[in-house]
Structure formats: structure tokens, C-alpha cells
XYZ file of C-alpha atoms in Angstrom:
646
model
C -3.348 0.145 11.907
C -3.348 2.902 9.347
C -1.145 5.851 8.690
C -2.718 9.219 7.768
C -1.446 9.799 4.249
C -2.504 9.120 0.676
C -1.881 9.972 -2.886
C -5.000 10.147 -5.044
C -5.259 11.891 -8.440
C -8.663 13.583 -8.761
C -8.583 17.342 -8.249
C -10.327 20.680 -8.613
C -7.160 22.688 -7.990
C -4.108 22.765 -10.234
C -0.721 21.288 -9.334
C 0.903 24.567 -10.395
C -1.137 26.417 -7.783
C -0.264 23.938 -5.059
C 3.435 24.051 -5.934
C 3.274 27.787 -5.369
C 1.113 27.613 -2.228
C 3.334 25.115 -0.459
C 6.619 26.356 -1.881
C 7.748 23.052 -3.324
C 8.264 24.050 -6.911
C 12.032 24.197 -6.467
C 11.957 20.935 -4.560
C 10.432 19.115 -7.515
C 13.247 20.305 -9.681
C 16.093 19.049 -7.489
C 14.833 15.646 -6.421
C 16.696 13.879 -9.201
C 13.817 11.761 -10.479
C 10.555 12.397 -12.257
C 7.057 11.521 -11.121
C 7.292 8.341 -13.147
C 10.760 7.136 -12.051
C 10.253 5.255 -8.808
C 13.173 5.193 -6.352
C 14.448 1.742 -5.418
C 14.688 0.294 -1.888
C 17.967 0.699 -0.071
C 20.015 -2.422 0.656
C 21.559 -2.888 4.092
C 24.526 -5.232 4.721
C 24.947 -6.750 1.283
C 27.734 -9.333 1.488
C 30.156 -10.690 -1.078
C 28.273 -13.333 -3.050
C 31.172 -15.761 -2.711
C 30.500 -16.371 0.992
C 28.792 -19.712 1.735
C 25.084 -19.769 2.462
C 24.815 -22.624 4.949
C 26.783 -24.211 7.793
C 29.191 -27.091 7.284
C 29.347 -27.911 11.012
C 26.744 -28.142 13.726
C 25.873 -24.904 15.538
C 22.980 -24.295 17.868
C 20.913 -21.242 18.833
C 18.284 -20.706 21.534
C 15.767 -17.952 20.723
C 13.706 -16.751 23.687
C 10.439 -15.170 22.545
C 8.051 -16.365 19.865
C 6.756 -13.071 18.522
C 7.544 -11.734 15.041
C 11.147 -10.887 15.979
C 11.875 -14.331 17.417
C 10.075 -16.140 14.594
C 11.982 -14.161 11.914
C 15.320 -14.874 13.606
C 14.571 -18.576 14.057
C 13.314 -18.841 10.498
C 16.454 -17.369 8.940
C 18.845 -19.392 11.085
C 16.927 -22.608 10.325
C 17.310 -21.827 6.647
C 21.059 -21.693 7.106
C 21.449 -25.005 8.866
C 21.512 -23.962 12.517
C 19.838 -26.196 15.116
C 17.297 -23.757 16.598
C 15.234 -24.023 19.785
C 12.532 -21.425 20.226
C 11.144 -20.894 23.747
C 7.851 -19.023 24.144
C 6.211 -18.281 27.491
C 2.668 -18.208 26.135
C 0.704 -21.306 25.052
C 0.597 -19.805 21.504
C 3.189 -18.108 19.333
C 2.986 -14.673 17.800
C 3.357 -12.181 20.664
C 1.433 -9.052 19.702
C 0.071 -10.775 16.556
C -0.902 -13.974 18.345
C -4.433 -15.360 18.055
C -6.315 -17.709 20.339
C -9.689 -19.484 20.502
C -12.694 -17.904 22.204
C -16.379 -18.706 22.552
C -18.715 -15.947 21.351
C -22.432 -15.872 20.376
C -22.605 -19.622 20.789
C -19.765 -20.332 18.335
C -15.956 -20.636 18.276
C -13.814 -17.872 16.814
C -10.130 -16.838 16.679
C -9.388 -13.630 18.603
C -6.314 -11.473 18.211
C -4.773 -8.183 19.368
C -6.477 -5.997 16.793
C -6.211 -5.235 13.083
C -2.733 -4.969 11.532
C -1.912 -3.444 8.139
C 0.815 -4.844 5.913
C 2.411 -1.987 3.954
C 4.311 -2.459 0.677
C 7.521 -1.034 2.181
C 7.571 -3.875 4.715
C 10.250 -5.339 2.465
C 11.728 -7.812 4.957
C 8.413 -9.111 6.257
C 7.074 -9.406 2.732
C 10.185 -11.274 1.608
C 9.422 -13.991 4.190
C 5.820 -14.087 3.024
C 7.087 -14.582 -0.566
C 9.549 -17.281 0.415
C 6.830 -19.200 2.231
C 4.511 -18.741 -0.752
C 1.619 -17.526 1.414
C 0.718 -14.376 -0.528
C -2.788 -15.685 -0.953
C -3.320 -15.277 2.790
C -3.473 -11.497 2.299
C -5.785 -9.114 0.496
C -5.795 -5.431 -0.375
C -8.184 -3.207 1.570
C -8.356 -0.971 -1.521
C -8.711 2.306 0.377
C -9.017 3.632 3.855
C -10.238 6.758 5.606
C -9.672 8.968 8.642
C -12.771 10.321 10.331
C -12.524 13.310 12.668
C -14.913 13.836 15.562
C -17.062 16.902 15.200
C -17.531 18.970 12.079
C -14.259 20.933 11.916
C -12.641 18.522 9.431
C -14.135 16.444 6.636
C -13.117 12.748 6.312
C -9.910 12.076 4.445
C -10.193 9.248 1.919
C -6.855 7.639 1.000
C -6.372 5.455 -2.078
C -3.390 3.583 -3.501
C -0.765 5.476 -5.451
C 2.943 5.140 -6.194
C 4.004 8.762 -6.108
C 7.169 9.446 -4.156
C 8.245 12.686 -2.442
C 7.526 15.468 -3.311
C 4.649 14.349 -5.526
C 2.981 12.507 -2.664
C 2.663 15.819 -0.774
C 1.167 17.460 -3.862
C -1.258 14.595 -4.472
C -2.197 14.550 -0.793
C -3.029 18.256 -0.980
C -4.958 17.849 -4.205
C -7.173 15.109 -2.791
C -7.603 16.514 0.705
C -10.947 18.279 1.378
C -9.118 19.927 4.293
C -6.119 21.258 2.341
C -6.872 24.908 3.115
C -6.972 24.080 6.820
C -3.452 22.669 6.967
C -2.224 26.048 8.139
C 1.224 25.753 6.559
C 3.039 29.048 5.888
C 6.629 28.434 4.835
C 7.485 32.124 5.333
C 7.199 31.429 9.070
C 10.497 30.172 10.418
C 8.844 27.579 12.676
C 6.788 26.152 9.783
C 9.800 26.093 7.531
C 11.816 24.254 10.205
C 9.056 21.650 10.541
C 9.011 21.068 6.772
C 12.813 20.850 6.630
C 12.891 18.438 9.584
C 10.389 15.960 8.178
C 11.835 16.052 4.625
C 15.538 16.044 5.527
C 15.802 12.923 7.632
C 19.300 11.742 8.565
C 19.248 9.142 11.332
C 22.011 10.255 13.718
C 21.473 13.951 13.173
C 17.731 13.437 13.532
C 18.113 11.878 16.984
C 20.689 14.432 18.109
C 18.341 17.260 17.237
C 14.978 15.801 18.250
C 15.332 13.012 20.829
C 15.230 15.391 23.783
C 11.676 16.641 23.308
C 8.254 15.024 23.204
C 5.868 15.387 20.282
C 3.367 17.199 22.509
C 5.952 19.768 23.648
C 7.277 20.210 20.125
C 3.926 21.139 18.647
C 2.856 23.300 21.603
C 3.895 26.553 19.949
C 3.696 27.952 16.408
C 2.961 24.541 14.850
C 0.431 24.367 12.010
C -2.686 23.264 13.954
C -4.464 21.675 10.998
C -1.392 19.687 10.033
C -1.175 18.380 13.614
C -4.890 17.544 13.923
C -5.130 15.903 10.491
C -1.886 13.960 10.275
C 0.625 14.338 13.120
C -1.754 13.294 15.961
C -3.280 10.217 14.225
C 0.170 9.204 12.984
C 1.861 9.475 16.379
C -0.847 7.460 18.067
C -0.814 4.770 15.386
C 2.792 4.121 16.493
C 1.172 3.015 19.822
C 3.034 5.852 21.600
C 1.117 8.870 22.933
C 2.332 12.328 21.828
C 3.268 13.354 25.366
C 5.437 10.231 25.745
C 6.976 9.979 22.270
C 10.309 11.431 21.154
C 10.144 13.769 18.163
C 13.203 11.886 16.857
C 11.174 8.685 16.736
C 8.183 10.445 15.131
C 10.473 11.792 12.381
C 11.810 8.296 11.791
C 8.266 7.012 11.484
C 7.300 9.792 9.086
C 10.343 9.100 6.911
C 9.694 5.372 6.800
C 5.969 5.548 6.068
C 5.874 8.632 3.871
C 8.768 10.890 2.939
C 11.322 8.184 2.254
C 8.772 5.588 1.063
C 8.776 4.905 -2.717
C 5.861 2.425 -2.617
C 2.762 4.481 -1.899
C 0.526 3.709 1.056
C -1.865 1.013 0.004
C -1.855 -1.870 2.482
C -3.080 -5.401 2.857
C -4.913 -7.235 5.600
C -5.070 -10.946 6.424
C -7.974 -13.022 5.142
C -7.982 -14.972 8.411
C -6.620 -14.230 11.854
C -2.902 -13.354 12.115
C -2.019 -16.635 13.735
C -3.524 -18.681 10.915
C -2.329 -16.378 8.113
C 1.252 -15.647 9.180
C 2.396 -17.110 12.504
C 1.551 -20.773 11.834
C 3.218 -20.895 8.368
C 6.477 -19.528 9.781
C 6.371 -21.888 12.781
C 5.582 -24.884 10.624
C 8.543 -24.100 8.326
C 10.902 -23.869 11.334
C 9.688 -27.180 12.711
C 10.087 -28.872 9.309
C 13.722 -27.783 9.176
C 15.156 -29.175 12.428
C 13.714 -26.390 14.591
C 12.263 -27.174 18.022
C 9.489 -24.951 19.324
C 8.565 -25.090 22.985
C 5.525 -23.079 24.127
C 4.304 -22.551 27.724
C 7.981 -22.381 28.673
C 9.058 -20.138 31.580
C 12.781 -19.362 31.930
C 13.798 -19.840 35.563
C 17.577 -19.320 35.476
C 20.194 -18.011 33.070
C 23.716 -19.147 33.928
C 26.542 -16.832 32.913
C 30.274 -17.025 33.332
C 33.281 -15.209 31.852
C 31.158 -12.742 29.932
C 28.898 -15.212 28.170
C 25.805 -17.349 28.733
C 26.490 -21.002 29.571
C 22.972 -22.375 29.809
C 19.281 -21.605 30.282
C 16.950 -23.435 32.655
C 13.216 -23.447 32.007
C 9.957 -25.086 33.112
C 7.225 -26.230 30.756
C 3.696 -25.701 31.999
C 4.711 -24.360 35.393
C 6.931 -21.718 36.903
C 6.635 -22.907 40.483
C 9.716 -22.516 42.606
C 10.462 -24.577 45.744
C 12.880 -21.916 46.961
C 11.366 -19.547 49.613
C 11.455 -15.843 48.784
C 10.515 -12.587 50.499
C 8.037 -10.005 49.185
C 7.085 -6.603 50.560
C 3.536 -5.353 51.132
C 2.098 -3.518 48.137
C 1.144 0.034 49.138
C -0.875 0.773 45.971
C -3.476 -1.965 45.866
C -6.000 -1.737 48.719
C -8.717 -4.236 49.738
C -10.354 -4.680 53.121
C -10.504 -8.449 52.834
C -7.204 -9.068 51.080
C -3.576 -8.052 51.577
C -1.333 -7.668 48.581
C 2.410 -8.193 48.391
C 4.949 -7.679 45.581
C 4.756 -5.303 42.644
C 4.686 -5.017 38.879
C 4.265 -8.491 37.306
C 4.896 -10.365 40.614
C 1.896 -9.557 42.922
C 0.514 -12.010 45.492
C -2.863 -11.866 47.278
C -3.418 -13.175 50.829
C -6.936 -13.366 52.173
C -7.453 -12.066 55.689
C -6.520 -14.736 58.252
C -5.170 -17.088 55.586
C -1.762 -18.728 55.512
C -1.949 -19.208 51.752
C -1.215 -16.750 48.938
C -2.362 -16.693 45.346
C -0.086 -15.410 42.572
C -1.858 -12.767 40.453
C 0.300 -13.608 37.462
C -2.019 -14.937 34.759
C -0.943 -18.384 33.618
C -1.649 -17.444 29.990
C 0.849 -14.729 29.186
C 2.016 -13.386 32.519
C -0.301 -10.345 32.816
C -1.357 -9.302 36.328
C -4.984 -10.254 37.007
C -7.269 -7.919 38.983
C -10.100 -8.621 41.387
C -13.524 -7.626 40.043
C -16.623 -6.630 41.967
C -17.820 -10.240 41.926
C -14.697 -11.370 43.802
C -13.261 -13.191 40.768
C -9.892 -12.424 39.239
C -10.041 -11.097 35.666
C -7.069 -10.927 33.287
C -7.153 -7.419 31.652
C -5.102 -8.630 28.664
C -6.943 -11.536 27.050
C -10.069 -12.004 29.129
C -9.195 -15.054 31.285
C -11.244 -15.331 34.484
C -10.255 -17.125 37.726
C -12.322 -17.880 40.820
C -11.524 -16.294 44.183
C -9.351 -19.292 45.033
C -7.504 -19.157 41.698
C -9.206 -21.809 39.571
C -9.604 -21.189 35.831
C -13.211 -20.326 34.953
C -12.642 -18.934 31.425
C -9.759 -19.189 28.957
C -7.477 -18.642 27.171
C -5.545 -19.512 30.348
C -5.302 -23.280 30.826
C -3.869 -23.554 34.374
C -5.010 -22.271 37.763
C -3.232 -19.379 39.426
C -0.237 -20.507 41.388
C -0.732 -21.055 45.096
C 1.934 -20.393 47.686
C 2.319 -21.042 51.425
C 3.233 -18.305 53.893
C 6.452 -19.515 55.572
C 7.329 -16.492 57.711
C 6.218 -12.933 58.441
C 8.322 -9.893 59.285
C 6.781 -6.411 59.628
C 5.599 -5.541 56.139
C 7.104 -8.608 54.449
C 6.109 -12.189 53.813
C 8.202 -15.214 52.981
C 6.450 -17.471 50.460
C 7.088 -20.844 48.882
C 5.190 -22.733 46.225
C 2.547 -25.143 47.575
C 3.260 -27.712 44.898
C 6.265 -29.626 46.316
C 6.310 -32.067 43.396
C 7.381 -29.577 40.783
C 9.694 -31.381 38.334
C 13.266 -30.213 37.920
C 13.727 -27.537 35.276
C 15.104 -28.498 31.888
C 18.529 -27.152 30.926
C 19.535 -26.187 27.438
C 22.887 -25.023 26.120
C 23.734 -23.420 22.788
C 26.451 -21.603 20.887
C 24.287 -18.468 20.649
C 21.291 -17.017 22.510
C 18.811 -14.486 21.194
C 16.489 -12.606 23.550
C 13.503 -11.668 21.330
C 10.786 -10.939 23.942
C 8.884 -7.736 24.574
C 10.252 -5.140 27.021
C 8.724 -6.670 30.202
C 9.981 -10.062 29.033
C 13.613 -9.045 28.510
C 13.632 -7.243 31.855
C 12.387 -10.398 33.545
C 15.056 -12.462 31.778
C 17.791 -10.243 33.217
C 16.323 -10.779 36.701
C 16.910 -14.514 36.122
C 20.610 -14.070 35.268
C 23.094 -15.411 37.764
C 26.848 -15.081 37.564
C 28.915 -12.534 35.688
C 26.623 -10.134 33.780
C 27.869 -7.098 31.866
C 26.610 -4.062 33.756
C 26.329 -1.858 30.660
C 23.947 -4.324 29.066
C 21.993 -4.721 32.247
C 21.675 -0.946 32.539
C 20.456 -0.621 28.947
C 17.746 -3.202 29.571
C 16.668 -1.562 32.835
C 16.223 1.794 31.030
C 13.894 0.383 28.361
C 10.445 1.962 28.434
C 6.911 0.652 27.941
C 4.374 2.767 26.152
C 0.883 3.542 27.514
C -1.455 0.482 27.406
C -3.485 -0.351 24.338
C -6.880 -1.905 24.195
C -9.116 -3.677 21.666
C -12.821 -4.335 22.109
C -14.619 -6.588 19.617
C -18.455 -6.606 19.505
C -20.812 -9.176 18.051
C -24.201 -7.631 17.079
C -27.396 -9.282 15.870
C -27.655 -7.060 12.762
C -25.559 -5.377 10.114
C -25.469 -1.667 9.266
C -24.734 0.778 6.464
C -21.131 1.992 6.342
C -19.807 4.285 3.594
C -16.201 4.473 4.854
C -13.430 1.896 4.599
C -13.685 -1.417 6.413
C -10.710 -0.239 8.435
C -11.024 3.419 9.381
C -8.855 5.615 11.557
C -10.620 7.862 14.021
C -9.352 11.059 15.553
C -10.615 13.249 18.376
C -12.411 10.568 20.420
C -11.750 10.154 24.108
C -10.574 6.532 23.711
C -11.168 5.088 20.234
C -8.503 5.446 17.519
C -9.840 3.082 14.838
C -12.785 0.900 13.823
C -12.594 -2.395 11.862
C -15.529 -4.213 10.291
C -14.313 -7.780 10.695
C -17.453 -9.243 9.152
C -16.362 -7.666 5.853
C -12.625 -8.516 5.831
C -11.924 -11.850 7.638
C -13.485 -15.065 6.339
C -14.588 -16.573 9.650
C -16.638 -13.457 10.430
C -17.854 -13.051 6.832
C -19.263 -16.571 7.009
C -20.906 -15.947 10.380
C -22.444 -12.702 9.151
C -23.905 -14.451 6.086
C -25.513 -17.142 8.299
C -26.854 -14.833 10.995
C -27.211 -11.392 9.463
C -25.042 -10.029 12.317
C -21.923 -7.875 12.388
C -18.555 -8.005 14.159
C -17.045 -4.618 14.926
C -13.773 -3.850 16.620
C -12.599 -0.634 18.238
C -8.934 -0.064 19.007
C -7.339 2.390 21.438
C -3.661 2.645 20.572
C -2.384 4.327 23.710
C -4.758 5.369 26.442
C -4.045 6.801 29.891
C -4.480 4.188 32.592
C -5.498 6.789 35.223
C -8.330 7.871 32.972
C -9.525 4.269 32.365
C -8.381 2.306 35.434
C -10.787 -0.658 35.081
C -12.108 -2.938 32.387
C -15.565 -1.566 33.004
C -14.375 1.968 32.284
C -12.868 0.813 29.006
C -15.919 -1.216 27.975
C -18.374 1.534 28.793
C -16.415 4.176 26.872
C -15.847 1.932 23.869
C -19.570 1.110 23.744
C -20.675 4.758 24.025
C -18.233 5.861 21.370
C -19.253 3.048 19.027
C -22.863 4.257 19.209
C -21.651 7.768 18.359
C -19.644 6.456 15.429
C -22.371 4.050 14.195
C -25.728 5.354 15.511
C -27.616 2.487 13.864
C -26.112 0.049 16.379
C -28.016 1.652 19.232
C -31.000 -0.423 18.078
C -28.947 -3.651 17.813
C -28.443 -6.286 20.478
C -24.910 -7.030 21.697
C -24.433 -10.790 21.470
C -20.897 -10.784 22.852
C -18.007 -8.449 23.525
C -14.341 -9.352 24.000
C -11.780 -7.014 25.532
C -8.041 -7.294 24.930
C -5.983 -4.925 27.020
C -2.182 -4.999 27.188
C 0.619 -2.909 28.617
C 3.704 -4.227 26.887
C 4.355 -2.194 23.728
C 7.814 -0.645 23.379
C 8.064 2.994 24.402
C 10.125 5.602 22.576
C 10.222 8.507 25.008
C 12.581 11.520 24.830
C 16.187 10.859 25.774
C 15.881 7.090 25.117
C 17.720 6.653 21.799
C 21.299 6.973 23.087
C 20.897 4.161 25.630
C 18.748 1.891 23.464
C 20.530 -1.484 23.085
C 21.625 -2.649 19.664
C 21.358 -6.158 18.230
C 24.902 -7.097 19.267
C 25.675 -6.918 22.991
C 28.738 -6.965 25.188
C 27.689 -10.432 26.385
C 29.689 -12.458 23.866
C 27.075 -14.977 22.710
C 23.878 -12.931 23.387
C 21.950 -10.947 20.787
C 18.785 -8.880 21.032
C 15.752 -8.738 18.758
C 12.511 -6.868 19.125
C 10.945 -3.517 18.244
C 12.818 -1.989 21.243
C 16.244 -2.601 19.648
C 18.098 0.381 18.132
C 17.790 -0.120 14.380
C 20.396 1.039 11.836
C 17.814 1.835 9.138
C 14.265 3.231 9.020
C 11.463 0.814 9.936
C 8.323 0.637 12.043
C 5.809 -1.643 13.767
C 5.754 -5.226 12.413
C 8.542 -4.456 9.944
C 10.711 -3.231 12.808
C 10.161 -6.419 14.723
C 10.916 -8.682 11.741
C 13.941 -6.613 10.692
C 15.414 -6.777 14.210
C 15.088 -10.593 14.204
C 16.796 -10.839 10.822
C 19.465 -8.386 11.955
C 20.250 -10.644 14.972
C 20.372 -13.656 12.655
C 22.701 -11.767 10.301
C 25.165 -11.090 13.130
C 25.306 -14.796 13.928
C 25.724 -15.618 10.208
C 28.533 -13.088 9.968
C 30.380 -14.542 12.960
C 30.169 -17.974 11.346
C 31.529 -16.696 8.013
C 28.232 -17.067 6.153
C 26.568 -14.660 3.762
C 24.160 -12.350 5.517
C 20.650 -11.870 4.266
C 20.258 -8.644 2.350
C 17.925 -6.408 4.337
C 15.926 -3.731 2.576
C 14.504 -0.444 3.654
C 13.352 2.856 2.254
C 15.967 5.441 1.316
C 17.815 5.890 4.613
C 18.108 9.661 4.183
C 15.706 12.425 3.267
C 16.102 14.358 0.078
C 16.195 17.852 1.628
C 19.009 17.559 4.165
C 20.429 20.793 5.493
């Protein structure tokens, strides 16, 4: 996903004029480096080089969660001689960058959760790519654009540059066809405060000042409207957090990481193949080749704790059936004349009228809650799996039927259920010296529900307070023809009801390039970063809006035939709402041998998106290395502080 900045050189207006207009002439004189002297990345936790690199005795670690955070943690610990076991609930690794096989237009393709951009300041992610020697899996997208709905703003075209602050602001203004619509007037106190805030980042002070207000509320009065429309709104949404639900403190951190503190410029790469093939599989293969054990389709059923630490984890492979009866209350939200629903959130059960059997609505692929469609079938809104009315798999990527349960007892508005399958094998038990929870937010909350014994209440409270952002959706279309397109192959969109970006996969990923050459067709993806569920409550509402907006964006496609469309819809991205920073858990916890990793962890240096996930995993690994007396991995970031602190 792109960020709305760039630094080109061509101009029809002088730099001297812009320095005067935006009041940054003095700034350029006090920054301490010239346009041609690039700042260096900041190093976090650099240890004495005399410390040993690898273990001399056997130590074990269990990492729960096989997304980027868990993979990065397992990778680093495997490098240092730890015996690592990685447990992943899904049949495939990768989390939000996972890919899986689908059938479309009569052929087999790899589907994923949408386009991801790899920025040059992703130092820690890129260091793993370099160590694995897989740089050839990535390619530059050369330039990208932001298109605005309507005719108020012209498209912004962003090209690679290596200008750091304040020259990136000047270059941005020089290249922008909308520069005179920014609306910045530094003689206004509000505008000056905005400029000072985004250029004077200091982590703790930033959150103290700005974590109690949402972006939407912050910009509601006396904010430069053009600046918001052109940059702040697209940027906030590309964080996968909606402006009304995102802390200004977090937005400032994102701005600093991607622009004001970034010495690398804003060119970015994409993968030549799907993310699973290009990045996830190479990391996983390296772990497995170095004593690591990876278990997919694994559901944690019990976490045993005693005396302030974890003793063991129990898990099932391929099934999460429990032979222990449990009670569930009637669900008051979901209504159906022929079906009664019990439970809530990710544990909902459907009971047909007059039946003594219940069906779990937890998708057996990744744990999303399936929904009944008009045809009576159950559809997974996340990855497109379809189940029959009695729970049988009709369409993947799910591989197992929905779980069936027997009604044991009834009491007012409650049911007691037990798994129908009485032959469920005993769970496997694993013990380790350290445990790392590296799941998404719903996953870590579920893990704490499985904890028995002595559990630190502060840690439990921190986990319970974690937030989930609004859902995001991706719709990929296969058409029978190609079309003219003058913008970038990945383009940000602003002002549309649902759509935030468009990606032409038949021009950037090899599997779709090959298909397009054979058939003359095109593969186009629309991405909604954070939509309101009340506005789009069903898959059909999403599909219809995506399709209508695609025809508005690319009118030529109205004459094309849709060969296939694939919807990915998930509600599991980390939320960064106001008032959340103080209680956000850190990597180390008060449970002695438990560490956290994930983009929901409080980070001690600026980072975002994939880099935040990877950095959190390496930070957890570093804490374990430190406790074992080993040299920590040097973690890099942009300059941790802004240049214009006040």
C-alpha cells in the first residue's frame, strides 16, 4: 500500500519562492546537513561485540503465530542455536501476507490479502531479505500515483528521490500540481502547530500530547483542508486505521517514519510473485533447515501456568474439537426464522429449528466467522470458503467441514454443547524455556482465554484492552480483455465510497503477466483499507460497490466480461485508537517466560506496517538473546526524533 508523498525534481516554480511561501528557509539552515548529505539510520540496542553470538547449551522456544512477527522471531532465534517450534493456526504461514491456491477462469492461481509495498526504510525486514539472498524476488514499481475522485485535485505523481527533510517538502511542493491548494498559512497558529507537530516528533512527548484525540477530531477545525485531502486522509487510511478511530499520536509516528524522519526517499518495491512464494516460504524453509519445527493447522487448546510463568502448551493438529461440555448464551444480534444462534464474536453456533445438533460457524481455515447467504450456504467473508447448510466444505481454501456439536442440555436462553466427534485424539503437549505470542489481536485474546492457573492480571488486562481496526477488503477481478492505463500499476485512490487503491496484477506479478499474455485478459484488484461494517454489512454490498467503482475508475471495463472475482475480507488488523498507547503491552511481559510480538506491541522506535511486525518479532528475539547472555541483533530505524522539536 502506498504513502502519499514524493520527491521529484522537475519544476516551473523556484525553490527560493517555495522556501518563502512555506516559511522553511530558516529550517534549511539549521538542519545540520546539506541536500547531498544523507542522514544515516539510527541503531537500536547495539551490544558489545565481545558477547557470544550463539548458544553453548540447549534452549527451546515456542512461537505461537506464523505471520511476519512470528517468522522473524523464529528466524533470528534459529540463527542463534535455539530449538524453535512455530505453531500456526492456519493451514498456511504468513498471516496478513499469506497466500493460498484458488481456481479462477479455469486455471489455478495464488491469492493473497492485497498488494504490499516494501519501502527502503524497512531496514529490519530488508536485512532478512539480504541474509536470505532473495533480493531477486522483488522489483521496483518505478513510480506511483494518487488519483482523487472528482475534478477538485489533479493526480499526484510520485517518483523516487533521496531528499531528506526539509528538502522532501520543497521537492513535493515543486512537483505537486496541487501545491497552491494545500492551504498552509504558517502565520495561523493552528497551521504552525500542525507543522511543528509533524516535524518535531519525539516519541513519548508525541503520545502525551496527541494520543487522546482522533485524527478526525483533530482536523475538524482550522486545519489546512487541501493538506488533509491530498495527504493526511490517504496516509491515515493506508495505515489500515480510519481517521475517526486513529490516534493523532499514531498518525504522527507514521508520518515521521515514512516521511519526516526517513532518509531514504519513498520509492518502493513489490514482489514478482505472490507474497507467500516471494517472502514467507524462504523464511520458513530457512527455519526448518536449521532445527526449527513448523506446525500448521495447530489450535492451542490449553496454556498451563504456575508461579508466574508458562509451564506448557497443549494443542490439536487439524481439529479443535473438545469433548468437554460447555454452555453458550443465545445470540441477540443474529436473527433467522429457521435457525437459532448461540455464542458471540469468533465462537458462534447455529442450531436449525427442531434440531438437536449445532454447527460451529468458525471457519476451519483461519477461524473467521462464516455467514449464511441467501442460498442457505455458509460463506466465509475472509478468504471465500463456502460450506453447505450442514457444514460440509464446498469450496476452499478451507479443508475441513465445520465442526458439529450435540445439544446436551437447555436452560432458558442457554445451550450446553459437546463435540459430536468422540474419537478426538488427545492434544499434544509442548514445553519450552520461552514462549512468544506472535498472533494478531483476536489470536492473542483467544490465547489468554485458554490460560489456566496463575496469570498476571496486568498482562491479561493489557491484552483485553487491545483494539481491532475497521475491517479491510480486497476484491480481485479477472476480465477477458486488457485496457489503457496511464497511471502507475499500483495507484492510491481518494474520495471513493469504498475503494482506496487499485493494482494491475497482470502487469506486476509473473503468474498474471503470463496469463494475460496467453489470453489477452487483465487481473485488477481493488483494496478498501478500513471500511465501515454498518455501511457494507454483506459480501454482496462489498462486491457491488467495488464493481461499480471499478467501472468509474476504468470506464473501458464496462464493455469487458468478468471471468472471475475473488473477495478477501478480514477484521483482524491492529487498531490504534485514542487513549490506547499507555496500556499497549511491550515485548517483555510480567509473565516471566512470555514475550509478545506483533504490530500491536508498543515499539520503542518508529516503524509501521510490515516493518513494525518484523521489528517486533526481532525485538522479542533480542530479549531472549539478552537473557541468555548473547549479543542482540542490531535493529535499525529512521532518526527517532524530529529535527524541529520544541
